Amino acid sequence: MYRNDTVIPWFAILFAVALFWMSYLNGQHIAGLAGHTPEELSVGQIGLMAFGAVLFMYGFMGLMSNWLEGEELRPIRHFPEPSTAPMVAGIILVLLLTAMGGFYVRLLIYSAQTGHNPTHLQGGLFAVMALVIALLLATYKKFYEREEAVTEDEHSEVPW
Amino acid sequence: MFQWFDERLEISRLYNKFLRKAFPVHHSFFLGEIALFAFVVLVLTGIFLTLNYEPSIREVNLPDGSTVPAAYASVLYIDSLPFGAVIRSVHHWSAHIMVAAVFLHLLRVLISGAYKKPRELNWLIGLGLLGLTIVTAFTGYALPYDNYAVTATRIGYGIGASIPFVGGAIAEIMFGGEFPGSTHSVPRLYSIHVLWLPLTLIALIGLHLLIMVKQKHTQPKYAEKVAPGKILGVPLYPQQSVMMGILFLVYLAVTVFIAGAFIAHPIEAFGPPTPQTPAVKPDWYFLWIYGILQVIPSEWQFRFFGAVIGPEFIGGVIVPGILGAVAALLPFVDVSKDKVRYLELPSEHPVRTSVTLGVLMFFIMSTLAGYKIDLNLSNAVLWTLILVVPVLTGVVSYILLKALYGRSWERSSAEPQAAD
């Protein structure tokens, strides 16, 4: 709580993993990983997984924030020096995104033509595409965006 | 192009005044943003669902010859569309995630003391948002009109109808008649779920954010040394906006992955409503209330000015009502003379932290009571767990906090406090 630390985010991720693990303690195997089988999750499992998902996102973003924004802000401007490595990483990510975008469209066409919805594949592919765009944004922020920490008066005129 | 717009709309003034607002950097602020993005995704996926959903229980024939309610059939149709099942599942998971995120956000505000002056109003709005989020999720639960959803919703209908004097009117407004059975129920729940409650949520979220922008965030404590008396942060645009964009994409990635792998409410598995009642439990956020209902003896019933006060009302309304009232009164009981500008460390407020952990344990134990039949536990054992374990948790937490941080309390109480 004192600063933008990594302790609580790491703990949140560990806790999230534990919650996902707990949600299968009743012996029910992972539903739907082998395709969309109409197998229901119990309300308890859904609750544990919902908290697990929030804690995972929170922990992941907490670590991301620590990496991109640091532990403590100082009122200063930072001008990053462009370099080749992040640009190469960006190009690879864009190529990956393009390929996956094409595959995703093919998957939708396949579903429309056959009536078969492989939800695990559709969801997984969309998730990876969203994650790749998130990584592109993170790369931009880390290596190309001009950083600035500002101070604001407590009684500023925003919004009134 | 920018110059063209700037000359006409003075966009640069907007940037200088609003978009350079300082956003303090701390990971705990992401919980509120996750709740916000869950709501955004719920609205977006909900729009898709409304285009294909039929809010009616009129009987229709499926290609296999079976007769089912139209609402049930339309959800089967949504699931058959390319990516349709995933979008419906994302909607369902986002509802669960929003409830969990709002709860955790509230918990963060509670243990960091951010409910105190000047943020009392926003604390109350936050409590209202949690309640509204749960009610909105509940009203959507019956819409697929499958056997499970109908049975689970009937538990909520029973609790609502049990409220003395006004219960009948509330049930009539929410369900449009007897549930299940009335043909008005699904259209009524649909209207409340997709229009009235989301509009109220949008208004309250807008007010919540507006007040937050006016009053500023509670900052991480180190900022007191770096920029005393100021709000230290990064500008809303572009830095904070990029972080929000990353979080939104991470939200999408996690939720869509889970939604694709685990279809949250596969209605084919439950089937359309039948006279046979399946063994169901209400959604997890009602499970603690359901647990209390399980342990309250049926003979706890008396008359009050002609109205029947029964176990459903005691467990489903009075107990949550007391907890809600205590939460609402908290900022007016635990007051701060000066404005709270920085996140308070939970370790430095042992009573509040211990009580919070005790209340959390109460929720967990009450939820456990919801599994009374599955776990074959007696009422005596469950009452002990519900009443004793939370108290024990609070006491042990306090002792541990004192042993670990007692010296730092003495140091901080010796330091002079900053004046308002």
XYZ file of C-alpha atoms in Angstrom:
580
model
C 0.000 0.000 0.000
C 2.921 2.367 0.647
C 4.124 2.373 -2.937
C 3.344 0.691 -6.271
C 4.991 -2.516 -5.070
C 5.010 -6.013 -6.551
C 4.287 -7.917 -3.321
C 0.482 -7.643 -3.365
C 0.198 -8.298 -7.144
C 2.344 -11.441 -6.791
C 0.225 -12.539 -3.865
C -2.948 -11.847 -5.900
C -1.667 -14.056 -8.730
C -0.795 -16.866 -6.302
C -4.198 -16.529 -4.684
C -5.860 -16.569 -8.130
C -4.058 -19.804 -9.025
C -5.152 -21.311 -5.703
C -8.775 -20.305 -6.356
C -8.721 -21.847 -9.840
C -7.236 -24.978 -8.287
C -9.876 -25.023 -5.547
C -12.684 -24.717 -8.051
C -11.907 -28.255 -9.210
C -11.566 -29.841 -5.801
C -14.936 -31.562 -6.103
C -13.532 -33.846 -8.764
C -15.232 -32.295 -11.762
C -12.762 -32.245 -14.613
C -12.092 -29.244 -16.769
C -15.295 -28.737 -18.712
C -15.139 -27.819 -22.315
C -11.374 -27.955 -22.835
C -11.954 -30.815 -25.257
C -14.661 -28.877 -27.053
C -18.014 -27.493 -26.057
C -19.586 -30.216 -24.012
C -22.729 -29.077 -22.207
C -21.230 -29.685 -18.815
C -22.270 -27.318 -16.066
C -20.066 -25.718 -13.457
C -21.399 -25.506 -9.908
C -22.181 -22.083 -8.427
C -19.264 -22.539 -6.040
C -16.861 -23.180 -8.898
C -18.133 -20.143 -10.775
C -17.669 -17.955 -7.684
C -14.116 -19.169 -7.081
C -13.235 -18.710 -10.740
C -14.751 -15.205 -10.842
C -12.630 -14.121 -7.869
C -9.661 -15.949 -9.397
C -10.109 -14.062 -12.679
C -10.310 -10.660 -10.960
C -7.277 -11.369 -8.783
C -5.313 -12.661 -11.769
C -6.085 -9.534 -13.826
C -5.301 -7.340 -10.842
C -2.024 -9.105 -10.133
C -0.981 -9.148 -13.782
C -1.742 -5.445 -14.217
C -0.042 -4.654 -10.914
C 3.169 -6.250 -12.161
C 2.730 -4.576 -15.547
C 2.228 -1.206 -13.830
C 5.352 -1.732 -11.732
C 7.350 -2.562 -14.885
C 5.953 0.299 -16.979
C 5.476 3.021 -14.369
C 7.888 2.107 -11.584
C 7.454 1.880 -7.823
C 7.454 5.575 -7.058
C 6.822 8.603 -9.239
C 9.104 11.606 -9.284
C 8.066 14.901 -10.940
C 10.283 14.568 -13.991
C 10.083 14.168 -17.754
C 11.628 11.173 -19.444
C 12.332 11.003 -23.160
C 12.972 7.406 -24.254
C 15.665 6.654 -26.801
C 14.251 4.589 -29.656
C 16.103 1.339 -30.194
C 15.941 -1.558 -32.628
C 15.057 -4.507 -30.364
C 11.578 -3.297 -29.300
C 10.820 -2.362 -32.894
C 11.686 -5.902 -34.032
C 9.530 -7.282 -31.213
C 6.707 -5.007 -32.335
C 6.981 -6.137 -35.950
C 6.919 -9.797 -34.885
C 3.849 -9.160 -32.709
C 2.066 -7.362 -35.577
C 2.842 -10.254 -37.957
C 1.563 -12.703 -35.332
C -1.585 -10.636 -34.883
C -2.194 -10.515 -38.634
C -1.809 -14.280 -38.961
C -4.096 -14.941 -36.012
C -6.652 -12.426 -37.309
C -6.783 -14.356 -40.595
C -7.149 -17.657 -38.774
C -9.879 -16.209 -36.583
C -11.902 -15.113 -39.619
C -11.435 -18.572 -41.156
C -12.693 -20.084 -37.924
C -15.843 -17.939 -37.994
C -16.475 -18.875 -41.635
C -15.988 -22.541 -40.741
C -18.540 -22.193 -37.898
C -21.037 -20.436 -40.173
C -20.695 -23.106 -42.861
C -20.759 -26.195 -40.671
C -22.766 -25.035 -37.607
C -19.985 -26.386 -35.395
C -18.748 -23.912 -32.753
C -15.403 -24.904 -31.211
C -15.806 -22.356 -28.411
C -12.516 -23.207 -26.699
C -10.613 -22.431 -29.909
C -12.647 -19.313 -30.685
C -12.227 -17.966 -27.157
C -8.557 -18.924 -26.929
C -7.686 -17.320 -30.252
C -9.538 -14.111 -29.464
C -7.853 -14.009 -26.050
C -4.375 -14.371 -27.555
C -5.141 -11.636 -30.105
C -6.251 -9.274 -27.316
C -3.126 -10.151 -25.343
C -0.865 -9.465 -28.346
C -2.427 -6.002 -28.792
C -1.947 -5.404 -25.048
C 1.724 -6.369 -25.419
C 2.082 -4.008 -28.386
C 0.666 -1.168 -26.296
C 2.959 -2.109 -23.408
C 5.979 -2.147 -25.755
C 5.026 1.283 -27.067
C 4.606 2.629 -23.554
C 7.858 1.185 -22.282
C 10.129 2.097 -25.157
C 8.544 4.929 -27.142
C 6.138 6.981 -25.051
C 7.350 10.198 -23.472
C 6.939 9.801 -19.729
C 5.918 12.589 -17.445
C 4.890 12.786 -13.808
C 2.758 15.789 -12.932
C 1.429 17.344 -9.780
C -2.012 18.821 -9.383
C -3.382 21.134 -6.780
C -5.853 19.483 -4.424
C -8.332 22.299 -5.061
C -7.915 22.388 -8.819
C -10.779 23.455 -11.066
C -11.222 19.963 -12.474
C -14.090 19.295 -12.996
C -15.375 22.367 -11.123
C -6.799 18.224 -39.058
C -6.126 18.847 -35.337
C -5.628 22.550 -36.064
C -8.939 22.660 -37.970
C -10.816 21.233 -34.992
C -8.780 23.265 -32.480
C -9.640 26.547 -34.181
C -13.320 25.711 -33.928
C -13.628 23.737 -30.663
C -10.499 24.850 -28.733
C -9.501 21.231 -28.111
C -6.126 22.246 -26.688
C -7.966 23.957 -23.806
C -9.779 20.677 -23.138
C -6.419 18.880 -23.118
C -4.816 21.388 -20.760
C -7.744 21.414 -18.348
C -9.036 17.829 -18.284
C -6.685 15.464 -20.070
C -3.689 16.518 -17.990
C -5.452 15.557 -14.777
C -2.978 13.758 -12.513
C -3.733 10.065 -11.914
C -1.806 8.621 -8.963
C -0.061 5.348 -9.764
C -0.933 2.391 -7.564
C -1.974 -1.157 -8.418
C -4.968 -1.134 -6.065
C -6.771 1.353 -8.348
C -7.049 -1.364 -11.010
C -9.820 -3.141 -9.061
C -12.247 -0.298 -9.736
C -11.177 -0.180 -13.378
C -11.764 -3.934 -13.743
C -15.311 -3.417 -12.418
C -15.817 -0.557 -14.890
C -14.539 -2.585 -17.856
C -16.722 -5.522 -16.829
C -19.699 -3.178 -17.076
C -18.564 -1.892 -20.492
C -18.210 -5.467 -21.779
C -21.601 -6.367 -20.302
C -23.226 -3.513 -22.208
C -21.442 -4.372 -25.479
C -22.180 -8.108 -25.332
C -25.669 -7.374 -24.027
C -26.427 -5.318 -27.153
C -25.543 -8.352 -29.286
C -27.748 -10.610 -27.147
C -30.772 -8.281 -27.365
C -30.613 -8.483 -31.161
C -31.296 -12.222 -31.021
C -33.135 -12.875 -27.749
C -36.931 -13.263 -27.564
C -38.353 -12.261 -24.155
C -41.348 -14.561 -24.166
C -42.407 -17.944 -22.793
C -44.771 -18.713 -25.682
C -44.205 -22.250 -26.867
C -42.203 -22.836 -30.049
C -41.174 -26.002 -31.850
C -37.526 -26.911 -32.264
C -36.288 -28.737 -35.408
C -36.110 -31.969 -33.357
C -39.865 -31.718 -32.715
C -39.681 -30.753 -29.043
C -41.700 -27.825 -27.693
C -39.864 -25.265 -25.568
C -40.376 -21.645 -24.386
C -39.376 -19.038 -27.000
C -36.821 -17.465 -24.630
C -35.079 -20.826 -24.233
C -35.167 -21.444 -27.997
C -33.704 -18.002 -28.755
C -30.761 -18.672 -26.429
C -30.157 -21.978 -28.240
C -30.167 -19.934 -31.470
C -27.617 -17.467 -30.021
C -25.381 -20.389 -29.040
C -25.549 -21.746 -32.590
C -24.258 -18.495 -34.156
C -20.532 -18.283 -34.969
C -18.874 -16.950 -31.789
C -22.407 -16.547 -30.345
C -21.927 -19.021 -27.491
C -18.660 -17.302 -26.540
C -20.286 -13.851 -26.525
C -23.141 -15.115 -24.319
C -20.625 -16.800 -22.051
C -18.538 -13.579 -21.869
C -21.716 -11.752 -20.839
C -22.396 -14.307 -18.124
C -18.804 -14.395 -16.835
C -18.545 -10.598 -16.912
C -21.570 -10.388 -14.607
C -19.805 -12.662 -12.102
C -16.521 -10.826 -12.539
C -18.193 -7.439 -12.038
C -19.779 -8.530 -8.763
C -16.420 -9.933 -7.561
C -14.492 -6.835 -8.733
C -16.918 -4.364 -7.119
C -16.740 -6.365 -3.884
C -12.911 -6.440 -3.905
C -12.782 -2.742 -4.824
C -15.036 -1.980 -1.854
C -12.815 -4.126 0.328
C -9.754 -2.160 -0.808
C -11.490 1.133 -0.020
C -12.459 -0.262 3.379
C -9.038 -1.509 4.474
C -7.244 1.595 3.192
C -9.619 3.992 4.994
C -10.619 5.706 1.746
C -14.275 5.910 2.858
C -13.507 8.664 5.361
C -13.827 12.418 4.891
C -14.269 13.731 2.212
C -15.321 10.499 0.421
C -18.341 9.453 2.499
C -20.755 10.120 -0.367
C -18.747 8.046 -2.822
C -18.632 5.189 -0.288
C -22.441 5.232 -0.124
C -22.691 5.350 -3.929
C -20.243 2.432 -4.081
C -22.432 0.402 -1.724
C -25.417 1.228 -3.908
C -23.472 0.131 -6.987
C -22.665 -3.231 -5.363
C -26.335 -3.774 -4.530
C -27.502 -2.700 -7.982
C -24.887 -4.900 -9.680
C -26.178 -7.925 -7.773
C -29.831 -7.099 -8.519
C -29.013 -6.585 -12.214
C -27.218 -9.927 -12.349
C -30.169 -11.582 -10.589
C -32.741 -10.178 -13.039
C -30.744 -11.599 -15.938
C -30.498 -15.038 -14.412
C -34.008 -16.198 -15.362
C -33.903 -14.880 -18.927
C -32.626 -18.100 -20.633
C -35.662 -19.734 -19.008
C -34.062 -23.122 -18.522
C -34.925 -25.500 -15.717
C -32.013 -24.450 -13.504
C -32.428 -20.687 -13.926
C -36.160 -20.804 -13.272
C -35.726 -22.835 -10.089
C -32.867 -20.647 -8.799
C -34.790 -17.440 -9.540
C -37.762 -18.791 -7.609
C -35.620 -18.684 -4.414
C -35.098 -14.948 -4.966
C -38.781 -14.491 -5.742
C -39.619 -16.184 -2.416
C -37.255 -13.879 -0.482
C -38.683 -10.763 -2.174
C -42.274 -11.839 -1.565
C -41.513 -12.585 2.116
C -40.929 -8.908 2.983
C -43.831 -7.847 5.240
C -46.324 -5.306 3.880
C -44.395 -4.463 0.659
C -43.164 -7.908 -0.436
C -46.157 -8.615 -2.633
C -45.821 -5.251 -4.397
C -42.050 -5.699 -4.918
C -42.568 -9.186 -6.352
C -45.339 -7.852 -8.594
C -43.146 -4.986 -9.889
C -40.115 -7.217 -10.475
C -41.872 -10.311 -11.835
C -45.217 -9.051 -13.122
C -47.078 -11.823 -11.313
C -46.488 -15.294 -9.938
C -43.057 -16.690 -10.811
C -42.781 -19.037 -12.588
C -46.014 -19.179 -14.453
C -46.976 -15.627 -15.329
C -46.449 -14.746 -18.997
C -45.499 -11.222 -17.863
C -42.471 -12.323 -15.826
C -39.886 -12.686 -18.585
C -40.798 -9.449 -20.434
C -40.804 -7.611 -17.084
C -37.433 -9.022 -15.990
C -36.044 -8.359 -19.472
C -37.091 -4.704 -19.411
C -35.650 -4.205 -15.923
C -32.454 -6.075 -16.842
C -31.610 -4.406 -20.155
C -33.014 -0.923 -19.640
C -33.869 0.385 -16.188
C -31.092 -1.123 -14.103
C -28.301 -0.457 -16.653
C -29.469 3.156 -16.996
C -29.392 3.539 -13.222
C -25.963 1.893 -13.130
C -24.653 4.248 -15.831
C -25.951 7.262 -13.887
C -24.442 6.052 -10.608
C -21.100 5.063 -12.186
C -20.941 8.509 -13.837
C -21.634 10.212 -10.512
C -19.107 7.967 -8.752
C -16.379 8.893 -11.263
C -17.283 12.592 -11.263
C -17.003 12.778 -7.478
C -13.767 10.764 -7.602
C -12.277 13.222 -10.125
C -13.364 16.164 -7.969
C -12.120 14.726 -4.680
C -9.023 13.061 -6.232
C -7.683 9.596 -5.472
C -6.297 8.624 -2.137
C -2.617 8.460 -3.006
C 0.030 5.930 -2.017
C 1.700 7.184 1.133
C 5.162 7.840 -0.337
C 3.623 10.751 -2.312
C 3.368 12.665 0.960
C 7.152 12.950 0.999
C 7.655 13.561 -2.744
C 4.971 16.199 -3.319
C 3.366 17.216 -0.019
C -0.078 18.777 -0.353
C -0.247 17.964 -4.066
C -1.706 15.189 -6.177
C 1.219 13.306 -7.710
C 0.459 11.217 -10.771
C 0.650 10.721 -14.503
C -1.494 12.706 -16.949
C -4.800 11.128 -17.967
C -3.728 11.442 -21.595
C -1.673 9.787 -22.914
C -0.064 7.813 -20.069
C -3.047 6.761 -17.962
C -5.138 6.152 -21.090
C -2.544 3.698 -22.406
C -2.572 1.819 -19.086
C -6.373 1.699 -19.187
C -6.185 0.389 -22.758
C -3.792 -2.361 -21.674
C -6.061 -3.313 -18.765
C -9.120 -3.420 -21.024
C -7.315 -5.754 -23.425
C -6.098 -7.951 -20.551
C -9.679 -8.039 -19.279
C -10.888 -9.143 -22.708
C -8.140 -11.770 -22.997
C -8.811 -13.353 -19.597
C -12.605 -13.224 -19.815
C -12.906 -14.454 -23.387
C -10.466 -17.285 -22.684
C -12.448 -18.418 -19.635
C -15.750 -17.910 -21.441
C -14.620 -20.019 -24.407
C -13.198 -22.823 -22.287
C -15.964 -22.885 -19.671
C -19.442 -22.140 -20.937
C -20.909 -20.690 -17.738
C -24.556 -21.616 -18.192
C -24.948 -24.378 -20.800
C -28.722 -24.440 -21.093
C -28.698 -27.657 -23.153
C -27.454 -29.432 -20.029
C -30.319 -28.068 -17.913
C -33.132 -28.335 -20.449
C -36.361 -26.322 -20.547
C -38.443 -25.936 -17.347
C -40.158 -29.109 -16.175
C -42.485 -29.893 -13.241
C -39.531 -31.720 -11.653
C -37.504 -29.279 -9.565
C -33.756 -29.869 -9.951
C -31.479 -29.630 -6.929
C -30.153 -26.109 -7.377
C -28.403 -23.444 -5.408
C -28.632 -19.705 -6.034
C -25.683 -17.893 -7.584
C -22.539 -17.727 -5.466
C -23.107 -14.108 -4.371
C -26.434 -15.231 -2.803
C -24.998 -18.427 -1.385
C -24.176 -16.835 1.991
C -27.809 -15.701 2.347
C -28.969 -19.150 1.229
C -26.654 -20.635 3.884
C -28.216 -18.511 6.622
C -31.659 -19.597 5.413
C -30.500 -23.206 5.730
C -29.609 -22.870 9.416
C -32.545 -20.751 10.588
C -35.149 -23.119 12.085
C -38.536 -23.038 10.384
C -40.241 -22.363 13.740
C -38.638 -18.903 13.841
C -41.864 -17.279 12.776
C -44.025 -14.640 14.431
C -46.622 -12.046 13.628
C -45.909 -8.332 13.644
C -48.867 -5.953 13.150
C -50.590 -8.666 11.187
C -47.608 -9.423 8.932
C -45.776 -12.760 9.086
C -42.080 -12.451 9.932
C -40.662 -15.778 8.771
C -37.231 -17.379 8.324
C -37.017 -16.179 4.703
C -37.418 -12.559 5.784
C -35.034 -12.899 8.730
C -32.280 -14.629 6.754
C -32.857 -13.034 3.362
C -33.637 -9.462 4.335
C -32.896 -8.646 7.990
C -29.350 -10.091 8.179
C -28.153 -8.529 4.867
C -30.017 -5.347 5.847
C -28.119 -5.079 9.137
C -24.778 -5.613 7.361
C -25.721 -3.017 4.742
C -26.763 -0.499 7.395
C -23.503 -1.004 9.318
C -21.516 -0.492 6.095
C -23.514 2.652 5.250
C -22.982 4.128 8.719
C -19.255 3.293 8.820
C -17.909 6.635 7.466
C -20.074 8.488 9.975
C -18.853 6.382 12.902
C -15.175 5.925 12.015
C -14.627 9.610 11.327
C -11.496 11.498 10.489
C -11.028 15.115 11.547
C -8.787 15.898 8.598
C -9.243 14.971 4.964
C -7.792 11.559 4.147
C -5.334 12.113 1.305
C -3.222 8.973 1.430
C -3.944 5.249 1.519
C -3.867 4.120 5.128
C -1.788 1.029 5.778
C -3.981 -1.874 7.000
C -1.218 -2.858 9.422
C -1.549 0.531 11.155
C -5.307 0.137 11.706
C -5.504 -3.244 13.448
C -9.096 -3.015 14.713
C -10.514 -2.160 11.293
C -8.380 -4.791 9.549
C -9.251 -7.498 12.093
C -12.984 -6.743 11.978
C -12.876 -6.772 8.155
C -11.202 -10.190 8.188
C -13.804 -11.394 10.693
C -16.660 -10.206 8.445
C -15.032 -11.907 5.462
C -14.871 -15.127 7.456
C -18.571 -14.685 8.306
C -19.340 -14.588 4.562
C -17.197 -17.680 3.946
C -18.775 -19.651 6.822
C -22.307 -18.632 5.785
C -21.506 -19.708 2.241
C -20.302 -23.028 3.626
C -23.685 -23.392 5.359
C -25.193 -23.304 1.867
C -23.653 -26.768 1.445
C -25.371 -28.080 4.588
C -27.052 -31.001 2.822
C -24.056 -31.825 0.571
C -21.648 -31.861 3.533
C -24.150 -33.443 5.926
C -23.481 -30.857 8.646
C -25.822 -30.256 11.574
C -27.294 -26.872 12.460
C -25.326 -26.788 15.717
C -22.012 -27.197 13.888
C -22.950 -24.590 11.282
C -24.123 -22.042 13.870
C -20.814 -22.530 15.679
C -18.889 -22.022 12.460
C -20.910 -18.935 11.495
C -20.669 -17.234 14.886
C -17.422 -18.448 16.448
C -14.970 -18.673 13.533
C -15.413 -15.001 12.472
C -14.862 -13.787 16.053
C -11.853 -16.063 16.408
C -10.466 -14.808 13.091
C -10.813 -11.205 14.227
C -9.128 -11.833 17.578
C -6.255 -13.870 16.117
C -5.727 -11.248 13.379
C -5.539 -8.491 15.973
C -3.034 -10.414 18.087
C -0.894 -11.174 15.040
C -1.003 -7.562 13.822
C -0.016 -6.347 17.279
C 2.863 -8.809 17.481
C 4.137 -7.908 14.020
C 3.449 -4.161 13.824
C 2.910 -3.034 17.427
C 6.130 -1.040 17.507
C 5.312 0.867 14.335
C 1.941 1.933 15.852
C 3.763 3.490 18.782
C 6.124 5.316 16.417
C 3.309 6.622 14.174
C 1.220 7.787 17.165
C 4.228 9.746 18.422
C 4.625 11.567 15.061
C 2.765 14.900 14.654
C -0.226 14.699 12.255
C -0.502 17.005 9.246
C -3.203 19.639 9.626
C -6.030 19.947 7.093
